[in-house]
């Protein structure tokens, strides 16, 4: 545990967040807690008017086998939250369903503070945990903490559309940073910041970096710790705040091994001895940005959406005390605390599971998504000829039409359809199409189309939809540079995002077969083979 | 049911809300629903990773007697929400805890649309219902829909502090409208708007009125329907949007009758025949602003906080389709839909109770708060000498120290401590102090104090706190006119708000006795009597 405290970063706050004042009702709460005080001050509805008496939850046990290949019944445990168990119990329903401080449940926050200390390991001592409604709410509050209209925000070259849809109407502008299969490239980040005065004279240098470090949406990339260190140091040098939006952190996976090299399909993660799971899981996770953050310039957005269900609308910030205090002021007048049901249910549940149980559950999630990642990658390997990428292609593999891999060994680069990497985290495989091989591409370019890559990408997307396969096209993740201004692509490059998180194995197989058929036809390989 | 549609009010939208665009993922959802489509498009976590199997709720039956004088046990009913009852059932937990549209549950919204039609009765046909997280979230979204920094907003002369704490840091300014015991005064509203160009040359006339029409916080006033009509017509004339924040709508009460004139303490509301409750309740409620709204210029903020518990963090807008669509766009990038637990629990619950059951429950709430209102008013009558107000005092009653009422019959106006009205709704009694009688007041005025009324109010507040009684002082509700600029009071006037919603009868009695003791001492009546 580090003993150094966070540094003063108050100059990053925008006018709005500086101007917020605490509610006068705050003072009232202090007086209310004096012994013997009779309060006719609070406007609290009477708890007899909450029509709920008891809630009984049947919850999985932490080691419930949720792997899709499991045939075992899930074991369950019972948890109860009742109205009047005891007035001092934080989660009796009279309290959970009442108005409370916008910081939410103290005891839940303490549990999460301890969890953050053990798992995310901030590199300074006075970090805070503050509940929010999930990372969409978290990012909204971060942008409204730091950004003025017109500000530039550092973003990934392919970025989560809802994060842009927040700030674009505020008149903010995205500054994309180039990525490879390991996430944004430190040199590219430094270059943008170093040359800012020349490239954008008279404008304020960006002071906020939005980043999804694990299983990035949409590219699936996970930033290795060495690269995180380089990025962090650049942000220190140029005084940039990092917003680490990390919903997939616990969905990190071991490296993918193609079926032909794999010993056995089962036991993807051989550890079953509970006593070593804590260490095994933590060792397998790439350290967070907050774990490198000796200054307190990282705001981590943590969520229960991927680990307990998005409908909880519950997550938390890990950040320095100044930012946390300003975020509370914003919550007081916008959202208040997260829903009492979500807080009470998740808290009772975590207390029943305890730290060790929650870690065991997260370990099970890792297995679930590893198996699903392998399903999708195995299917790509079986429906295409997949070869290791030659030099110059920024992914692990290239995919050629089935039966073409051997014939084209001499120069596979000239005939591949797409390149990809097997992700080490998250829910997505990102496929980079090689349009330079596509028979229609030169024609579209010659027609003077402003965005020829996106035009053809959309055409192929519609071909897939006609064959009843829905992917998300790369254009959805294209950075917003300003009003009606989108980034242009490198020549001949298009993308699709494939999610392996939800569909059955059977439908995934049908889907990848449809993709192979459409790609072969679209690129003209179907005719070649006949 | 009116057949006319809402008029075009798009010119009221601010730059931010005009600039929002739908998420591209919206198109994906349309394709996803095509038969036979295999989707690898959505980034949905797998529902086997939601660790909740079943939730069983023990809920009061709608006619459970929650009155504080009841000795009957509350009857309960069981409701269950399970993971996999049926995939088509909107509230199986696999759906309720998953990501969904920001509009939330369709079936819950339909129930509430029907409820709004029957109970709030909008005067135009194409009104919409849109879920939000409670009225704090609702008001935040309304201000961000209409207001630019620096805008003037029409507010009540005494107004809810959190509503100001939202817009004040945005640089907006409040324009207070004078009130009496029936809420804001129509002539005062018209006067402000009519004289705007003269009183505020070169500024934009306010186009948003924030109003709490029932059991207003803090004054407890309820606007009669005749006055609502006058206010609505003025808003039509000057093209003003009305935001009707109405959390206490179902906490309306019959007129207060002092104990001496009351037939029997029981049977405050004699109706117990279920078949007439629907009509009896609806007849007893003052019609809403939306019921007068033939143009669609009212946004109603409706909440479950006072009827099912604030911890649900659930409520809804009733408004025109344009505003509703823009509010959805904002929700997509800020809050998303309300918590799945809250939606699923409230929906299952309302479906089990049905419309008639919910109305029955609301009727019970009315009884609960009527009894509590009567407790507090009865105590004021018993601890003070209360007389009908003489002319010129804007409340029903004046209160004098006990034993002084008779002695001062000749000229009670000169010696009363405070005036008040018994509220017809909500949770609060608003007490207007007569500082002109207070021995310290002239001294404070003579000292050149800028806000002498608030200075003395705070002194008396601290005297009460020393005697272990906590009220909220009127200064908390003082309108913000601009940065560091608060409205000045009429000479000699101060206020306290007393809540009757929460404390026991016993503590309420102790509290009012302490108030009487402190007031008598502070005004120097204790010495006079000795």
Tab-separated table of C-alpha atoms in Angstrom, chain A residues 159-162 164 454 457 461 471-479 486 489, chain B residues 23-28:
chain	number	residue	atom	x	y	z
A	159	UNK	CA	-14.070	4.135	-30.037
A	160	UNK	CA	-17.308	3.284	-28.239
A	161	UNK	CA	-20.086	5.240	-30.005
A	162	UNK	CA	-22.147	6.149	-26.922
A	164	UNK	CA	-18.852	10.120	-28.314
A	454	UNK	CA	-17.118	2.952	-45.520
A	457	UNK	CA	-18.125	-1.769	-45.821
A	461	UNK	CA	-22.742	-5.380	-44.279
A	471	UNK	CA	-22.436	-7.835	-37.340
A	472	UNK	CA	-21.586	-4.262	-36.370
A	473	UNK	CA	-19.741	-2.322	-39.047
A	474	UNK	CA	-16.523	-0.466	-38.252
A	475	UNK	CA	-18.036	2.875	-39.252
A	476	UNK	CA	-20.062	2.853	-36.020
A	477	UNK	CA	-16.814	3.288	-34.091
A	478	UNK	CA	-15.340	5.988	-36.251
A	479	UNK	CA	-14.052	8.993	-34.270
A	486	UNK	CA	-15.446	11.977	-39.174
A	489	UNK	CA	-9.661	5.584	-43.035
B	23	UNK	CA	-27.128	6.019	-31.634
B	24	UNK	CA	-26.231	4.034	-34.773
B	25	UNK	CA	-26.856	0.918	-32.694
B	26	UNK	CA	-30.541	1.781	-33.055
B	27	UNK	CA	-30.532	0.460	-36.627
B	28	UNK	CA	-28.908	-2.724	-35.426
